[in-house]
Amino acid sequence: MASGNAGKIRELRQLLEHLNVVVVPQSDFDLSDADETGTTFEENAIIKARHAAAATGLPAIADDSGLLVDFLDGRPGVYSARYAGATATDDDNINRLLDELDGVAQDDRGAEFHCVACFLLHADAQPLLAKGSWRGRILSERRGEGGFGYDPVFHDPQSGKTSAQLTAEEKNARSHRGQALRALVKALGATAT
């Protein structure tokens, strides 16, 4: 897995455990993060997968995901993980988001998590891409202790909870990353036959 993000690694392991796939994070190879120089989720997912496959000689799965807030014209978008700065924590990013939405009515806080997952058999392979998205809205306060990133403020209308209040199974069934990875696994199965 071309990521050092513990939350992403945990989610990927849960999503792929039934396939007997061993998910090895790039940190096990002492591999630094790829420079996310792309301007789209697709470009960044491919950059990360190519970086990991080239450095390890192994197949790689990478994803790039982020939060697109309607009122903010799609921000933070591809900059979601570093919205409040290059060394920002999840709390820093949430604080910036909540500051920017201060005074905005709940009905105007629509948002979508978006994910592009990429599989590469080797560094020069044609990338296999899959996408997922999850609509909701941004609350004005944090709720829940689970998940990571913007989960405590992202309200899922289907469950009536934030993604931080969902169990891992509930989140994986609904989330943008879960959708993208299930689509990727399905596409991998189709290309193997």
Tab-separated table of C-alpha atoms in Angstrom:
chain	number	residue	atom	x	y	z
A	1	MET	CA	0.000	0.000	0.000
A	2	ALA	CA	1.528	3.257	-1.142
A	3	SER	CA	0.681	5.099	2.045
A	4	GLY	CA	2.017	5.679	5.496
A	5	ASN	CA	-1.399	6.821	6.747
A	6	ALA	CA	-2.338	4.392	9.532
A	7	GLY	CA	-6.054	5.041	9.052
A	8	LYS	CA	-5.904	4.206	5.346
A	9	ILE	CA	-3.821	1.078	5.998
A	10	ARG	CA	-6.312	-0.132	8.614
A	11	GLU	CA	-9.272	0.469	6.279
A	12	LEU	CA	-7.559	-1.276	3.366
A	13	ARG	CA	-6.705	-4.316	5.487
A	14	GLN	CA	-10.319	-4.566	6.641
A	15	LEU	CA	-11.629	-4.233	3.091
A	16	LEU	CA	-9.256	-6.837	1.620
A	17	GLU	CA	-8.979	-9.371	4.461
A	18	HIS	CA	-11.474	-11.771	2.819
A	19	LEU	CA	-9.198	-12.038	-0.244
A	20	ASN	CA	-6.153	-13.260	1.710
A	21	VAL	CA	-4.212	-10.245	0.454
A	22	VAL	CA	-1.297	-9.167	2.621
A	23	VAL	CA	-1.264	-5.378	2.838
A	24	VAL	CA	2.233	-4.101	3.525
A	25	PRO	CA	2.519	-0.362	4.148
A	26	GLN	CA	5.309	1.504	2.413
A	27	SER	CA	6.768	2.325	5.826
A	28	ASP	CA	7.794	-1.352	6.138
A	29	PHE	CA	10.173	-0.667	3.243
A	30	ASP	CA	11.486	2.552	4.789
A	31	LEU	CA	9.994	4.288	1.768
A	32	SER	CA	9.261	7.990	1.932
A	33	ASP	CA	5.962	9.421	0.757
A	34	ALA	CA	5.750	10.351	-2.904
A	35	ASP	CA	5.551	14.026	-3.742
A	36	GLU	CA	1.885	14.595	-4.559
A	37	THR	CA	2.446	17.022	-7.411
A	38	GLY	CA	-0.716	16.149	-9.316
A	39	THR	CA	-3.652	18.485	-9.596
A	40	THR	CA	-6.268	15.715	-9.575
A	41	PHE	CA	-6.996	12.706	-7.392
A	42	GLU	CA	-6.243	10.459	-10.386
A	43	GLU	CA	-2.806	11.978	-10.977
A	44	ASN	CA	-1.827	11.735	-7.305
A	45	ALA	CA	-3.002	8.121	-6.968
A	46	ILE	CA	-0.897	7.134	-9.998
A	47	ILE	CA	2.136	9.085	-8.723
A	48	LYS	CA	1.946	7.289	-5.362
A	49	ALA	CA	1.465	3.824	-6.871
A	50	ARG	CA	4.333	4.291	-9.366
A	51	HIS	CA	6.617	5.531	-6.579
A	52	ALA	CA	5.902	2.473	-4.404
A	53	ALA	CA	6.079	-0.066	-7.250
A	54	ALA	CA	9.368	1.354	-8.551
A	55	ALA	CA	10.984	1.412	-5.108
A	56	THR	CA	9.829	-2.047	-3.973
A	57	GLY	CA	9.541	-4.021	-7.203
A	58	LEU	CA	6.120	-5.179	-5.993
A	59	PRO	CA	2.583	-4.497	-7.179
A	60	ALA	CA	1.172	-1.399	-5.523
A	61	ILE	CA	-2.197	-0.040	-4.519
A	62	ALA	CA	-2.522	3.660	-3.828
A	63	ASP	CA	-5.380	5.999	-3.353
A	64	ASP	CA	-5.847	9.697	-3.303
A	65	SER	CA	-8.892	11.031	-1.636
A	66	GLY	CA	-10.238	14.217	-0.244
A	67	LEU	CA	-13.173	16.285	0.819
A	68	LEU	CA	-14.957	18.603	-1.594
A	69	VAL	CA	-17.174	21.170	0.128
A	70	ASP	CA	-19.841	22.757	-2.058
A	71	PHE	CA	-19.831	26.158	-0.317
A	72	LEU	CA	-16.029	26.329	-0.707
A	73	ASP	CA	-16.154	25.569	-4.444
A	74	GLY	CA	-14.700	22.099	-3.947
A	75	ARG	CA	-12.005	22.974	-1.428
A	76	PRO	CA	-10.057	21.479	0.249
A	77	GLY	CA	-10.050	18.902	-2.590
A	78	VAL	CA	-6.658	17.379	-3.421
A	79	TYR	CA	-5.169	19.458	-0.597
A	80	SER	CA	-7.394	17.915	2.101
A	81	ALA	CA	-4.562	16.303	4.083
A	82	ARG	CA	-2.555	19.524	4.140
A	83	TYR	CA	-5.358	22.078	4.084
A	84	ALA	CA	-4.041	23.943	7.109
A	85	GLY	CA	-0.392	23.574	6.035
A	86	ALA	CA	2.234	21.008	5.096
A	87	THR	CA	2.613	19.718	8.665
A	88	ALA	CA	-1.044	20.110	9.674
A	89	THR	CA	-2.730	17.556	11.900
A	90	ASP	CA	-6.260	16.281	11.355
A	91	ASP	CA	-7.421	18.704	14.066
A	92	ASP	CA	-5.664	21.610	12.337
A	93	ASN	CA	-7.402	20.788	9.057
A	94	ILE	CA	-10.807	20.442	10.724
A	95	ASN	CA	-10.310	23.730	12.566
A	96	ARG	CA	-9.539	25.554	9.320
A	97	LEU	CA	-12.559	23.997	7.628
A	98	LEU	CA	-14.881	24.905	10.505
A	99	ASP	CA	-13.497	28.452	10.584
A	100	GLU	CA	-14.214	28.860	6.869
A	101	LEU	CA	-17.752	27.531	7.321
A	102	ASP	CA	-18.486	29.595	10.428
A	103	GLY	CA	-21.928	31.148	10.039
A	104	VAL	CA	-22.844	29.011	7.009
A	105	ALA	CA	-26.292	27.419	7.374
A	106	GLN	CA	-26.429	23.615	7.736
A	107	ASP	CA	-28.370	23.354	4.468
A	108	ASP	CA	-25.438	25.013	2.666
A	109	ARG	CA	-22.773	22.658	4.047
A	110	GLY	CA	-23.076	19.912	1.452
A	111	ALA	CA	-19.883	17.965	0.877
A	112	GLU	CA	-18.527	14.867	-0.773
A	113	PHE	CA	-15.648	12.601	0.000
A	114	HIS	CA	-14.030	11.460	-3.254
A	115	CYS	CA	-11.497	8.659	-3.738
A	116	VAL	CA	-9.516	7.321	-6.665
A	117	ALA	CA	-7.801	3.977	-6.088
A	118	CYS	CA	-4.979	2.827	-8.359
A	119	PHE	CA	-3.409	-0.600	-8.877
A	120	LEU	CA	-0.112	-1.111	-10.672
A	121	LEU	CA	1.405	-4.530	-11.279
A	122	HIS	CA	4.812	-2.876	-11.692
A	123	ALA	CA	6.162	0.655	-12.067
A	124	ASP	CA	5.633	0.836	-15.839
A	125	ALA	CA	2.244	-0.838	-15.924
A	126	GLN	CA	-0.918	0.749	-17.247
A	127	PRO	CA	-2.747	1.927	-14.115
A	128	LEU	CA	-6.058	0.368	-13.207
A	129	LEU	CA	-8.246	3.057	-11.622
A	130	ALA	CA	-11.506	2.944	-9.674
A	131	LYS	CA	-13.497	5.723	-8.033
A	132	GLY	CA	-15.898	6.204	-5.163
A	133	SER	CA	-17.786	9.097	-3.636
A	134	TRP	CA	-19.821	9.683	-0.492
A	135	ARG	CA	-22.256	12.602	-0.125
A	136	GLY	CA	-23.001	14.221	3.188
A	137	ARG	CA	-22.623	17.542	4.935
A	138	ILE	CA	-20.212	19.218	7.295
A	139	LEU	CA	-21.398	19.719	10.861
A	140	SER	CA	-20.389	22.747	12.904
A	141	GLU	CA	-18.894	20.581	15.660
A	142	ARG	CA	-17.051	17.286	16.021
A	143	ARG	CA	-18.937	14.106	16.879
A	144	GLY	CA	-17.441	10.674	17.457
A	145	GLU	CA	-14.022	9.262	18.207
A	146	GLY	CA	-13.444	6.844	15.333
A	147	GLY	CA	-11.870	7.211	11.939
A	148	PHE	CA	-9.413	9.901	10.932
A	149	GLY	CA	-9.201	13.071	8.902
A	150	TYR	CA	-12.508	14.910	8.562
A	151	ASP	CA	-14.573	11.957	9.879
A	152	PRO	CA	-15.724	13.747	13.081
A	153	VAL	CA	-17.438	16.536	11.100
A	154	PHE	CA	-18.691	14.611	8.036
A	155	HIS	CA	-22.366	13.737	8.553
A	156	ASP	CA	-23.697	10.697	6.704
A	157	PRO	CA	-27.403	11.289	5.985
A	158	GLN	CA	-28.144	7.584	5.557
A	159	SER	CA	-27.109	6.696	9.115
A	160	GLY	CA	-27.670	10.058	10.800
A	161	LYS	CA	-24.137	9.822	12.232
A	162	THR	CA	-20.750	11.274	11.459
A	163	SER	CA	-18.325	8.896	9.837
A	164	ALA	CA	-16.382	8.989	13.131
A	165	GLN	CA	-19.449	7.525	14.885
A	166	LEU	CA	-19.804	4.606	12.482
A	167	THR	CA	-18.302	1.200	13.147
A	168	ALA	CA	-15.492	0.182	10.814
A	169	GLU	CA	-17.882	-2.159	9.009
A	170	GLU	CA	-20.524	0.569	8.573
A	171	LYS	CA	-17.958	3.060	7.341
A	172	ASN	CA	-16.369	0.629	4.880
A	173	ALA	CA	-19.812	-0.235	3.483
A	174	ARG	CA	-20.601	3.446	2.761
A	175	SER	CA	-17.339	5.282	2.334
A	176	HIS	CA	-15.721	6.649	-0.788
A	177	ARG	CA	-12.620	4.536	-0.138
A	178	GLY	CA	-14.677	1.395	0.406
A	179	GLN	CA	-16.535	2.011	-2.863
A	180	ALA	CA	-13.323	2.658	-4.795
A	181	LEU	CA	-11.510	-0.375	-3.397
A	182	ARG	CA	-14.460	-2.699	-4.005
A	183	ALA	CA	-14.614	-1.422	-7.595
A	184	LEU	CA	-10.849	-1.935	-7.924
A	185	VAL	CA	-11.070	-5.509	-6.611
A	186	LYS	CA	-13.933	-6.199	-9.038
A	187	ALA	CA	-11.916	-4.744	-11.932
A	188	LEU	CA	-8.876	-6.809	-10.937
A	189	GLY	CA	-11.023	-9.931	-10.992
A	190	ALA	CA	-12.314	-9.027	-14.445
A	191	THR	CA	-8.797	-8.498	-15.826
A	192	ALA	CA	-7.558	-11.781	-14.347
A	193	THR	CA	-10.082	-13.862	-16.304
